Amino acid sequence: MAARGVGLLARLPLCAQRRSRVQRPSCRLLCCPGTVAEDLQREEPLSGSAETGSEDKTSKKRFFEVQKERREQAQRTVLIHCPNKISEKKFLKYLSHHGPINNHFFYESFGLYAVVEFCQKESISSLQNGTRTPSMGMEAAIPFRSRFFNLKLKNPSNQTSEKSCVQSSDQLPPSSKKLFELLYYAESVDDQVNTLLKEFELTEENTRLRYLTCSLIEDIAAAYFPDCIVRPFGSSVNTFGKLGCDLDMFLDLDEIGKLGTHKSSGNFLMEFQVKNVPSERVATQKILSVIGECLDHFGPGCVGVQKILNARCPLVRFSHQPSGFQCDLTTNNRIALKSSELLYIYGALDSRVRALVFSIRCWARAHSLTSSIPGAWITNFSLTMMVIFFLQRRSPPILPTLDLLKTLADAEDKCIIEGNNCTFIRDLNRIKPSGNTETLELLLKEFFEYFGNFTFNKNSINIRQGREQNKPDSSPLHIQNPFETSLNISKNVSQSQLQKFVELARESAWILQREDQDRPSSSSNQPWGLAALLLPSIAKSKSPSKNKKEKLSSERIKNLLESIKSNRTENPTDTNGKRTISSQT
Ligand code: GTP
Ligand code: MG
């Protein structure tokens, strides 16, 4: 493999080489003893894989340990809308009257926001006690006491000369232009795949903001259900989330009333008087309905609340304006939480897993195989399952089957949810790493070849057994739900969408194959490797003649490269009228 771009990469401006990982003066880990920040600083993890540390060095944390620590961290954190011009030093001094600050960062989202983590929870009550409800003039304010504040300058005129000295952390994925630039100057396809992962994975700050948002929603839900927990699940926590992905939340009411069971002694058993409804589903609908109302009327920053109660899995969808997250709140969805834990384990077992999944997710988004709107297309969850399955099929396997993970489980791992056996080993450190040493380049090519030739009409994808099985029904794409094994997670996918996936997979395998024999030289200015896969397809069935297609495509490539060359400055929002690599899935 010819090494590319060495030297050229060194000449690129630093901002173009790596995005903001190193330049975050506004995010300080000051480390109060015994806090997550202290742990994080000791381990110096990367974000995204932050929770587990690197593959084979330190002991990897269990999913629930990470969730517990992050939740506790979020409970000591506040969100503050700040004036655009603010002195960071004065701001911190002002807040530290309420107690020592463990960590803080700023970000922009239609205004400047600060996320401030105190060392102690008590600091938050102190801050709330010194906070007033705004007087609204003609409008009336609902006096809701939350952890989302608005900071105002007492004498704005005195302070306008003050320069804003805060640097904000980026919550967005890179622009397509910047991504192509980074990929162009990478040294190898493996380097490209890892670069894409680093650019798209959730940052430490974005992860904090996700847990904080759940914690703020939990405060609102707690008005009705004081012991409830709002847990993030899905790609926000399974380590496969891209910057800009939605925030899936699970309103967990199971802790309610549990305390009482320990205290029951003697001859009596005390139970709460409750209202009964005909089914679990009706209970879920009623609970979500009232929480939806509450978010709509009293939830600071919660807008566009939609109650989608008749869906298979009832949910409340809303935008959390200050964080910019599109949120889906469900309840009674414990299996999805377990799926998140399973994916977290697979993502942590081998560094190639996440790298490959991110590339496949970006590839699918770039070719409109996935969409943020529900429909007959494949979902990111299904794509992840396909990558896991493919990695189970390698020789030797890169990932173990779910059945093997179940065999390794001990008594404490046992988990049955609604009659479904969801047991698997949860201690990552007890799973033997794979002896497979295949490169990411090879795996990427083989992935496309494998699924470009998969007998979808006959076979089902099954990560539990790690082998193909006869399809139990006629849906075009059948991916067995790992826990509810009679269900197909890709039931929604139409024949034409599957066909499109297969054609693009074949075309991508062909591009990588051709490059193996005849890789464009570094002086040819051609996008290559992963970058070539993310460009518009040259094999679209409805487009004109082959010559014309090739001409159109090469023109697009030429334009793109020219724009890269002519403008190497950072511009995260610029899409330059060209195709956009997924910013929102
Ligand atoms: P993004 O596209 O990045 O949001 O990926 P995601 O994994 O978060 O997917 P999504 O938001 O659609 O769903 C959230 C979680 O719900 C997934 O991670 C799964 O755990 C679960 N889930 C989604 N779709 C299905 C499905 O069809 N069947 C089952 N059993 N679980 C699903
Ligand atoms: Mg999601």
Coordinates of C-alpha atoms and ligand atoms in Angstrom, one line a residue:
M1 CA 0.0 0.0 0.0
A2 CA 1.5 3.3 -1.0
A3 CA 1.7 5.8 1.8
R4 CA 0.0 9.0 0.7
G5 CA 0.0 12.5 1.8
V6 CA 2.9 12.3 4.2
G7 CA 4.4 15.8 4.3
L8 CA 1.4 17.2 2.7
L9 CA -0.6 16.5 5.8
A10 CA 2.1 18.2 7.8
R11 CA 1.7 21.3 5.7
L12 CA -2.1 21.6 6.2
P13 CA -3.2 24.1 8.8
L14 CA -3.6 22.4 12.2
C15 CA -7.3 23.0 12.2
A16 CA -7.6 21.0 9.0
Q17 CA -5.6 18.1 10.4
R18 CA -7.6 17.3 13.4
R19 CA -10.7 18.9 14.6
S20 CA -10.8 20.6 18.0
R21 CA -9.7 17.5 20.0
V22 CA -6.7 19.3 21.4
Q23 CA -7.9 22.9 21.4
R24 CA -10.4 23.1 24.1
P25 CA -9.2 25.5 26.7
S26 CA -12.7 26.1 27.8
C27 CA -13.1 22.5 28.9
R28 CA -11.2 22.2 32.1
L29 CA -11.1 18.9 34.1
L30 CA -10.3 20.3 37.5
C31 CA -10.9 17.0 39.2
C32 CA -12.6 17.0 42.5
P33 CA -11.6 13.8 44.2
G34 CA -13.9 10.9 43.7
T35 CA -15.6 12.3 40.6
V36 CA -15.9 11.0 37.0
A37 CA -13.6 13.8 35.9
E38 CA -10.9 12.4 38.1
D39 CA -11.3 9.0 36.6
L40 CA -11.3 10.4 33.1
Q41 CA -8.2 12.4 33.7
R42 CA -6.4 9.4 35.1
E43 CA -7.2 7.2 32.1
E44 CA -6.9 9.9 29.4
P45 CA -9.5 8.3 27.3
L46 CA -10.6 9.2 23.8
S47 CA -14.2 10.3 23.5
G48 CA -16.7 7.9 22.1
S49 CA -14.5 5.0 23.3
A50 CA -14.0 7.2 26.4
E51 CA -16.0 5.0 28.6
T52 CA -14.1 1.8 27.9
G53 CA -10.6 3.1 27.5
S54 CA -8.4 1.6 24.8
E55 CA -8.7 -2.0 23.7
D56 CA -6.1 -3.8 25.6
K57 CA -4.6 -1.5 28.2
T58 CA -6.9 -0.6 31.1
S59 CA -9.7 -2.6 32.5
K60 CA -12.9 -1.7 30.7
K61 CA -15.9 -0.4 32.5
R62 CA -19.3 -2.2 32.4
F63 CA -22.1 -0.5 30.6
F64 CA -24.1 0.1 33.8
E65 CA -21.1 1.5 35.6
V66 CA -20.6 4.1 32.9
Q67 CA -24.3 4.9 33.0
K68 CA -24.3 5.3 36.7
E69 CA -21.2 7.5 36.8
R70 CA -22.4 9.7 33.9
R71 CA -25.8 10.1 35.5
E72 CA -24.3 11.1 38.8
Q73 CA -22.0 13.6 37.0
A74 CA -25.1 15.0 35.2
Q75 CA -26.9 15.5 38.4
R76 CA -24.2 17.9 39.6
T77 CA -24.3 19.8 36.3
V78 CA -26.2 22.9 35.2
L79 CA -26.9 24.4 31.8
I80 CA -26.6 28.2 31.4
H81 CA -27.6 30.4 28.5
C82 CA -24.9 33.1 28.6
P83 CA -24.6 36.6 27.0
N84 CA -22.5 36.4 23.9
K85 CA -19.8 38.5 25.4
I86 CA -18.7 37.1 28.6
S87 CA -15.5 36.9 30.6
E88 CA -14.9 33.2 31.4
K89 CA -12.8 34.1 34.5
K90 CA -15.5 36.4 36.0
F91 CA -18.2 33.8 35.1
L92 CA -16.4 31.0 36.9
K93 CA -15.6 33.3 39.9
Y94 CA -19.3 34.2 40.1
L95 CA -20.5 30.6 40.0
S96 CA -17.8 29.3 42.4
H97 CA -19.6 31.3 45.2
H98 CA -22.0 28.3 45.2
G99 CA -19.2 25.7 45.5
P100 CA -16.2 24.4 43.6
I101 CA -16.5 23.7 39.9
N102 CA -15.3 20.4 38.6
N103 CA -15.6 21.0 34.9
H104 CA -17.1 23.3 32.4
F105 CA -17.2 24.0 28.7
F106 CA -19.0 26.4 26.4
Y107 CA -20.8 25.7 23.1
E108 CA -22.8 27.6 20.6
S109 CA -26.3 26.7 19.4
F110 CA -28.3 29.9 18.5
G111 CA -26.5 31.6 21.4
L112 CA -23.8 30.8 23.8
Y113 CA -24.3 28.1 26.4
A114 CA -22.2 26.9 29.3
V115 CA -22.3 23.4 30.8
V116 CA -21.0 23.6 34.4
E117 CA -20.3 20.6 36.6
F118 CA -20.0 21.3 40.3
C119 CA -18.1 19.1 42.6
Q120 CA -21.1 18.8 44.9
K121 CA -24.8 18.5 44.3
E122 CA -25.6 21.0 47.1
S123 CA -24.1 23.8 44.9
I124 CA -27.0 23.5 42.6
S125 CA -29.6 24.3 45.4
S126 CA -27.4 27.2 46.4
L127 CA -27.4 28.5 42.8
Q128 CA -31.2 27.9 42.5
N129 CA -31.8 29.7 45.8
G130 CA -30.1 32.8 44.4
T131 CA -32.0 32.7 41.1
R132 CA -35.1 34.6 40.3
T133 CA -38.0 33.9 38.0
P134 CA -38.0 36.5 35.2
S135 CA -40.6 39.2 35.0
M136 CA -42.0 39.0 31.5
G137 CA -43.8 42.3 30.8
M138 CA -46.9 41.4 28.7
E139 CA -46.3 37.7 28.9
A140 CA -46.5 35.5 32.0
A141 CA -43.8 33.2 33.2
I142 CA -44.5 29.7 34.5
P143 CA -42.3 29.6 37.7
F144 CA -40.5 26.4 37.0
R145 CA -37.3 25.8 39.0
S146 CA -35.0 23.8 36.9
R147 CA -31.2 23.5 36.3
F148 CA -31.4 25.4 33.0
F149 CA -30.6 29.1 33.7
N150 CA -30.3 32.3 31.9
L151 CA -27.4 34.5 32.8
K152 CA -27.8 38.3 32.3
L153 CA -25.3 41.1 32.6
K154 CA -26.4 43.6 35.3
N155 CA -24.8 46.5 33.5
P156 CA -24.5 45.5 29.9
S157 CA -23.2 49.0 28.9
N158 CA -20.2 48.6 31.3
Q159 CA -19.3 45.3 29.9
T160 CA -19.8 45.6 26.2
S161 CA -16.1 46.5 25.8
E162 CA -15.3 43.3 27.4
K163 CA -14.1 40.8 24.8
S164 CA -15.7 37.4 24.9
C165 CA -12.8 35.2 25.9
V166 CA -14.5 31.8 25.8
Q167 CA -13.8 29.2 23.2
S168 CA -16.7 27.0 22.4
S169 CA -16.6 23.3 21.7
D170 CA -17.9 22.0 18.4
Q171 CA -21.1 19.9 18.6
L172 CA -21.3 19.3 14.9
P173 CA -19.7 16.8 12.5
P174 CA -17.2 18.2 10.0
S175 CA -18.4 19.7 6.7
S176 CA -18.2 17.4 3.7
K177 CA -15.5 19.6 2.3
K178 CA -13.3 19.2 5.4
L179 CA -14.0 15.5 5.6
F180 CA -12.9 15.0 1.9
E181 CA -9.8 17.1 2.6
L182 CA -8.9 14.9 5.6
L183 CA -9.5 11.7 3.7
Y184 CA -7.6 12.9 0.7
Y185 CA -4.5 13.5 2.7
A186 CA -4.7 10.3 4.8
E187 CA -2.0 7.8 4.4
S188 CA -4.0 4.7 3.8
V189 CA -7.5 3.4 3.7
D190 CA -7.1 2.2 7.3
D191 CA -6.0 5.8 8.2
Q192 CA -9.1 7.1 6.4
V193 CA -11.5 4.9 8.2
N194 CA -9.9 5.8 11.6
T195 CA -10.0 9.5 10.6
L196 CA -13.7 9.3 9.8
L197 CA -14.3 7.7 13.2
K198 CA -12.5 10.4 15.0
E199 CA -14.3 13.2 13.2
F200 CA -17.8 11.8 13.7
E201 CA -17.7 10.1 17.1
L202 CA -19.4 11.8 20.0
T203 CA -17.0 14.0 21.8
E204 CA -16.6 14.0 25.6
E205 CA -18.6 17.3 25.7
N206 CA -21.4 16.0 23.5
T207 CA -21.7 12.9 25.7
R208 CA -21.9 15.1 28.8
L209 CA -24.6 17.2 27.1
R210 CA -26.6 14.1 26.3
Y211 CA -26.6 12.9 29.9
L212 CA -27.3 16.3 31.1
T213 CA -30.3 16.6 28.8
C214 CA -31.7 13.3 30.2
S215 CA -31.1 14.5 33.7
L216 CA -33.0 17.8 33.0
I217 CA -35.9 15.8 31.5
E218 CA -35.8 13.5 34.5
D219 CA -36.3 16.5 36.8
I220 CA -39.5 17.3 34.9
A221 CA -40.8 13.7 34.9
A222 CA -40.0 13.6 38.7
A223 CA -42.7 16.1 39.3
Y224 CA -45.1 13.1 38.8
F225 CA -42.8 10.2 39.5
P226 CA -40.3 11.2 42.1
D227 CA -38.1 8.1 41.8
C228 CA -38.1 7.8 38.1
I229 CA -34.9 7.7 36.0
V230 CA -34.5 8.9 32.5
R231 CA -31.8 6.8 30.9
P232 CA -30.2 7.5 27.5
F233 CA -30.1 4.5 25.1
G234 CA -29.4 3.8 21.4
S235 CA -26.5 5.4 19.6
S236 CA -26.0 8.1 22.3
V237 CA -24.6 5.4 24.6
N238 CA -23.8 2.3 22.5
T239 CA -20.6 3.9 21.2
F240 CA -21.9 4.0 17.6
G241 CA -23.4 7.5 17.8
K242 CA -22.4 10.1 15.2
L243 CA -22.3 13.8 16.1
G244 CA -25.8 15.0 15.3
C245 CA -27.6 11.7 16.1
D246 CA -30.9 11.8 18.0
L247 CA -31.1 11.3 21.7
D248 CA -33.2 8.2 22.7
M249 CA -34.4 8.3 26.3
F250 CA -36.1 5.7 28.4
L251 CA -38.3 6.7 31.3
D252 CA -37.5 4.0 33.8
L253 CA -40.3 3.7 36.5
D254 CA -39.1 0.4 37.8
E255 CA -37.3 1.8 40.8
I256 CA -40.5 3.3 42.1
G257 CA -41.8 1.4 45.1
K258 CA -38.7 -0.9 45.2
L259 CA -37.4 0.7 48.4
G260 CA -40.5 -0.4 50.2
T261 CA -40.0 -4.1 49.6
H262 CA -36.8 -4.1 51.7
K263 CA -38.6 -2.4 54.6
S264 CA -41.5 -4.8 54.8
S265 CA -41.3 -6.7 58.0
G266 CA -43.6 -8.3 60.6
N267 CA -47.0 -9.4 59.7
F268 CA -48.0 -6.6 57.4
L269 CA -47.3 -5.7 53.8
M270 CA -48.0 -2.1 52.7
E271 CA -48.9 -1.3 49.1
F272 CA -49.6 2.0 47.4
Q273 CA -53.2 2.6 46.3
V274 CA -53.0 2.9 42.5
K275 CA -55.2 3.3 39.5
N276 CA -55.5 0.3 37.3
V277 CA -55.7 0.3 33.5
P278 CA -56.5 -2.6 31.1
S279 CA -52.9 -3.2 29.9
E280 CA -49.2 -2.3 30.1
R281 CA -49.6 -0.5 26.8
V282 CA -52.4 1.7 28.1
A283 CA -50.4 2.5 31.2
T284 CA -47.4 3.4 28.9
Q285 CA -49.7 5.6 26.8
K286 CA -51.2 7.4 29.8
I287 CA -47.8 8.0 31.4
L288 CA -46.2 9.3 28.2
S289 CA -49.3 11.5 27.5
V290 CA -49.0 13.3 30.8
I291 CA -45.2 13.7 30.6
G292 CA -45.6 15.0 27.0
E293 CA -48.0 17.6 28.3
C294 CA -45.7 18.5 31.1
L295 CA -42.7 18.9 28.7
D296 CA -44.8 21.0 26.4
H297 CA -46.2 23.4 29.1
F298 CA -43.4 23.5 31.6
G299 CA -40.2 22.1 30.1
P300 CA -37.7 25.0 29.6
G301 CA -36.2 24.6 26.1
C302 CA -38.5 21.7 25.1
V303 CA -40.3 22.6 21.8
G304 CA -42.2 20.8 19.1
V305 CA -43.6 18.2 21.5
Q306 CA -45.4 15.4 19.6
K307 CA -47.1 12.5 21.4
I308 CA -46.9 9.5 19.1
L309 CA -48.8 7.1 21.4
N310 CA -50.3 4.7 18.9
A311 CA -46.9 3.5 17.5
R312 CA -45.7 0.0 18.2
C313 CA -43.5 1.5 20.8
P314 CA -45.3 4.7 22.0
L315 CA -43.1 7.7 22.4
V316 CA -43.0 11.5 22.9
R317 CA -40.8 13.3 20.4
F318 CA -39.5 16.8 21.0
S319 CA -36.6 19.1 20.3
H320 CA -34.5 20.2 23.2
Q321 CA -33.6 23.6 21.8
P322 CA -30.5 24.5 23.9
S323 CA -28.7 21.3 23.2
G324 CA -30.0 21.0 19.7
F325 CA -31.0 17.3 20.3
Q326 CA -34.0 15.7 18.7
C327 CA -35.3 13.6 21.5
D328 CA -37.4 10.4 21.6
L329 CA -38.8 9.6 25.0
T330 CA -40.2 6.1 25.5
T331 CA -41.0 4.0 28.6
N332 CA -41.4 0.3 29.1
N333 CA -38.6 -0.3 26.5
R334 CA -36.1 -2.3 28.5
I335 CA -35.1 -4.5 25.7
A336 CA -33.8 -1.5 23.7
L337 CA -31.6 -0.6 26.7
K338 CA -30.3 -4.2 26.7
S339 CA -29.6 -3.9 22.9
S340 CA -27.6 -0.8 23.6
E341 CA -25.6 -2.7 26.2
L342 CA -24.9 -5.5 23.8
L343 CA -23.7 -3.1 21.1
Y344 CA -21.6 -1.3 23.6
I345 CA -19.9 -4.6 24.3
Y346 CA -19.4 -5.4 20.7
G347 CA -18.0 -1.9 20.1
A348 CA -15.5 -2.3 22.8
L349 CA -14.2 -5.7 22.0
D350 CA -12.1 -4.7 19.0
S351 CA -11.2 -1.2 17.7
R352 CA -12.1 -2.2 14.1
V353 CA -15.8 -2.6 15.0
R354 CA -16.6 1.0 15.6
A355 CA -14.3 2.2 12.8
L356 CA -16.1 0.0 10.3
V357 CA -19.6 0.8 11.5
F358 CA -18.9 4.5 11.3
S359 CA -17.7 4.1 7.7
I360 CA -20.7 2.0 6.7
R361 CA -23.1 4.4 8.4
C362 CA -21.5 7.4 6.6
W363 CA -21.4 5.5 3.3
A364 CA -25.1 4.6 3.6
R365 CA -26.1 8.2 4.5
A366 CA -24.0 9.6 1.7
H367 CA -26.0 7.5 -0.8
S368 CA -29.4 8.1 0.9
L369 CA -29.7 4.5 1.9
T370 CA -30.6 5.8 5.4
S371 CA -32.7 8.8 6.4
S372 CA -33.8 10.7 9.4
I373 CA -37.4 10.2 8.3
P374 CA -38.9 6.8 9.0
G375 CA -39.7 4.8 5.9
A376 CA -38.8 1.8 3.8
W377 CA -35.1 2.3 4.2
I378 CA -32.6 0.5 6.2
T379 CA -31.8 1.9 9.7
N380 CA -28.5 2.5 11.3
F381 CA -29.4 -0.1 13.9
S382 CA -29.8 -2.7 11.1
L383 CA -26.5 -1.6 9.4
T384 CA -24.7 -2.1 12.7
M385 CA -26.1 -5.6 13.0
M386 CA -24.9 -6.4 9.5
V387 CA -21.4 -5.3 10.4
I388 CA -21.4 -7.3 13.6
F389 CA -22.7 -10.4 11.7
F390 CA -20.0 -9.9 9.0
L391 CA -17.3 -9.7 11.7
Q392 CA -18.6 -12.9 13.3
R393 CA -18.2 -14.6 9.9
R394 CA -14.5 -13.8 9.4
S395 CA -11.9 -16.5 9.9
P396 CA -10.9 -16.4 12.7
P397 CA -14.0 -14.4 13.9
I398 CA -13.4 -10.9 15.0
L399 CA -16.5 -10.9 17.1
P400 CA -18.1 -13.7 19.2
T401 CA -21.7 -14.8 18.6
L402 CA -24.4 -13.7 21.0
D403 CA -24.8 -17.4 22.0
L404 CA -21.1 -17.5 23.0
L405 CA -21.6 -14.3 25.0
K406 CA -24.5 -16.1 26.7
T407 CA -22.4 -19.2 27.5
L408 CA -19.8 -17.0 29.1
A409 CA -22.4 -15.3 31.4
D410 CA -22.4 -15.9 35.1
A411 CA -25.4 -16.0 37.5
E412 CA -25.3 -12.2 38.0
D413 CA -25.6 -11.6 34.2
K414 CA -28.9 -13.5 34.0
C415 CA -31.6 -11.3 32.5
I416 CA -35.1 -12.2 31.3
I417 CA -37.2 -9.3 30.0
E418 CA -40.9 -10.0 29.2
G419 CA -40.1 -13.7 28.8
N420 CA -37.1 -13.1 26.4
N421 CA -33.7 -14.4 27.4
C422 CA -31.4 -11.4 27.3
T423 CA -28.5 -12.9 29.1
F424 CA -24.9 -12.3 28.0
I425 CA -21.6 -11.7 29.8
R426 CA -21.3 -8.1 30.8
D427 CA -17.7 -8.0 32.0
L428 CA -15.8 -7.1 28.9
N429 CA -12.5 -8.0 30.5
R430 CA -13.5 -11.7 30.6
I431 CA -13.9 -11.9 26.8
K432 CA -10.9 -13.2 24.9
P433 CA -9.7 -10.8 22.1
S434 CA -9.8 -12.1 18.6
G435 CA -6.6 -13.4 16.9
N436 CA -7.7 -12.0 13.6
T437 CA -5.4 -9.3 12.2
E438 CA -7.1 -8.3 9.0
T439 CA -6.8 -4.6 8.0
L440 CA -9.7 -2.2 7.9
E441 CA -9.1 -1.8 4.2
L442 CA -9.6 -5.5 3.6
L443 CA -12.6 -5.7 5.9
L444 CA -14.3 -2.7 4.2
K445 CA -13.8 -4.3 0.8
E446 CA -14.9 -7.7 2.0
F447 CA -18.0 -6.2 3.7
F448 CA -19.2 -4.8 0.4
E449 CA -18.4 -8.0 -1.4
Y450 CA -20.1 -10.1 1.2
F451 CA -23.3 -8.2 1.2
G452 CA -23.2 -7.5 -2.5
N453 CA -23.5 -11.2 -3.0
F454 CA -25.6 -12.2 0.0
T455 CA -28.6 -14.4 -0.7
F456 CA -31.1 -12.1 0.8
N457 CA -34.0 -13.9 -0.9
K458 CA -33.3 -17.1 1.1
N459 CA -31.3 -16.2 4.1
S460 CA -31.7 -14.3 7.4
I461 CA -28.9 -12.5 9.3
N462 CA -28.6 -13.8 12.8
I463 CA -26.0 -12.4 15.2
R464 CA -27.2 -14.8 17.9
Q465 CA -25.8 -17.8 16.1
G466 CA -23.4 -15.9 13.8
R467 CA -24.6 -17.8 10.7
E468 CA -27.1 -17.4 8.0
Q469 CA -30.4 -19.1 8.5
N470 CA -33.4 -19.7 6.3
K471 CA -35.7 -16.7 6.2
P472 CA -38.9 -17.4 8.2
D473 CA -41.0 -15.0 6.1
S474 CA -41.0 -13.2 2.8
S475 CA -39.7 -9.7 3.9
P476 CA -36.9 -8.6 1.5
L477 CA -34.4 -8.1 4.3
H478 CA -34.5 -10.3 7.4
I479 CA -32.3 -9.5 10.4
Q480 CA -33.3 -11.4 13.4
N481 CA -34.0 -9.3 16.5
P482 CA -31.3 -10.6 18.9
F483 CA -33.6 -10.8 21.9
E484 CA -37.1 -11.0 20.6
T485 CA -36.0 -13.7 18.1
S486 CA -39.3 -14.1 16.3
L487 CA -39.1 -10.4 15.2
N488 CA -37.3 -8.9 12.2
I489 CA -35.6 -5.6 12.9
S490 CA -35.6 -4.7 9.2
K491 CA -39.2 -5.6 8.4
N492 CA -39.7 -2.1 7.0
V493 CA -37.1 -2.4 4.3
S494 CA -38.6 -2.6 0.7
Q495 CA -37.3 -4.7 -2.1
S496 CA -36.2 -1.6 -4.0
Q497 CA -34.3 -0.2 -1.1
L498 CA -32.5 -3.6 -0.6
Q499 CA -31.7 -3.7 -4.3
K500 CA -30.2 -0.2 -4.1
F501 CA -28.1 -1.3 -1.1
V502 CA -26.9 -4.4 -3.0
E503 CA -26.0 -2.4 -6.1
L504 CA -24.1 0.2 -4.2
A505 CA -22.3 -2.4 -2.2
R506 CA -21.1 -4.1 -5.4
E507 CA -20.1 -0.8 -6.9
S508 CA -18.1 0.1 -3.8
A509 CA -16.4 -3.3 -3.7
W510 CA -15.5 -2.8 -7.3
I511 CA -14.1 0.7 -6.7
L512 CA -11.8 -0.6 -3.9
Q513 CA -10.8 -3.7 -6.0
R514 CA -9.9 -1.5 -9.0
E515 CA -7.9 0.8 -6.7
D516 CA -5.9 -2.2 -5.4
Q517 CA -4.6 -2.7 -8.9
D518 CA -4.5 0.8 -10.1
R519 CA -4.6 3.3 -7.2
P520 CA -4.7 7.0 -8.4
S521 CA -1.3 8.5 -7.7
S522 CA -1.1 11.3 -5.2
S523 CA -0.5 13.8 -7.9
S524 CA -3.7 12.9 -9.8
N525 CA -6.0 14.8 -7.3
Q526 CA -8.5 12.0 -7.5
P527 CA -10.5 11.2 -4.3
W528 CA -9.4 7.7 -3.4
G529 CA -10.3 4.8 -1.0
L530 CA -13.1 5.7 1.4
A531 CA -13.5 9.2 -0.1
A532 CA -14.2 7.7 -3.5
L533 CA -16.9 5.5 -1.8
L534 CA -18.6 8.6 -0.3
L535 CA -19.0 10.3 -3.7
P536 CA -22.2 10.2 -5.7
S537 CA -22.7 6.8 -7.4
I538 CA -21.7 6.4 -11.0
A539 CA -24.0 3.4 -11.3
K540 CA -27.4 4.9 -10.8
S541 CA -29.8 3.0 -13.0
K542 CA -31.8 6.1 -14.0
S543 CA -28.9 8.3 -15.0
P544 CA -28.0 8.8 -18.6
S545 CA -25.4 7.0 -20.8
K546 CA -22.3 5.6 -19.3
N547 CA -20.0 8.2 -20.8
K548 CA -22.2 11.0 -19.7
K549 CA -22.4 9.6 -16.2
E550 CA -18.6 9.3 -15.9
K551 CA -18.2 12.8 -17.2
L552 CA -20.7 14.1 -14.7
S553 CA -19.1 12.3 -11.9
S554 CA -15.6 13.3 -12.8
E555 CA -16.8 16.9 -13.1
R556 CA -18.2 16.7 -9.6
I557 CA -14.9 15.3 -8.3
K558 CA -12.9 18.0 -10.1
N559 CA -15.1 20.7 -8.6
L560 CA -14.8 19.3 -5.1
L561 CA -11.0 19.0 -5.3
E562 CA -10.7 22.5 -6.6
S563 CA -12.8 23.8 -3.8
I564 CA -10.7 21.9 -1.3
K565 CA -7.5 23.4 -2.8
S566 CA -8.8 26.9 -3.0
N567 CA -10.1 27.0 0.5
R568 CA -8.4 25.2 3.2
T569 CA -9.7 27.2 6.1
E570 CA -12.1 25.7 8.6
N571 CA -15.8 26.3 7.9
P572 CA -17.9 23.7 9.7
T573 CA -21.2 24.9 8.3
D574 CA -20.1 25.2 4.7
T575 CA -21.6 22.5 2.5
N576 CA -20.4 24.3 -0.7
G577 CA -23.5 23.3 -2.6
K578 CA -22.0 19.8 -3.0
R579 CA -23.2 16.6 -1.5
T580 CA -23.3 16.6 2.3
I581 CA -22.0 13.7 4.2
S582 CA -24.5 12.9 6.9
S583 CA -24.8 15.6 9.5
Q584 CA -27.9 14.2 11.0
T585 CA -29.0 10.6 10.9
Ligands
GTP1 P1 -29.2 6.4 15.2 O1 -29.7 6.3 13.8 O2 -27.9 7.0 15.3 O3 -30.2 7.1 16.1 O4 -29.1 4.9 15.8 P2 -29.8 4.2 17.0 O5 -29.1 2.9 17.2 O6 -30.0 5.2 18.1 O7 -31.3 3.9 16.4 P3 -32.7 4.4 16.7 O8 -32.7 5.8 17.3 O9 -33.5 4.2 15.5 O10 -33.2 3.4 17.9 C1 -32.7 3.5 19.2 C2 -32.5 2.1 19.7 O11 -33.8 1.4 19.7 C3 -31.5 1.2 18.9 O12 -30.2 1.4 19.3 C4 -32.0 -0.1 19.3 O13 -31.5 -0.5 20.6 C5 -33.5 0.1 19.4 N1 -34.2 -0.3 18.1 C6 -34.3 0.5 17.1 N2 -35.0 -0.1 16.1 C7 -35.3 -1.3 16.6 C8 -36.0 -2.4 16.0 O14 -36.4 -2.4 14.9 N3 -36.1 -3.5 16.8 C9 -35.6 -3.5 18.1 N4 -35.7 -4.5 18.9 N5 -34.9 -2.5 18.6 C10 -34.8 -1.4 17.9
MG2 MG -31.0 7.0 18.0

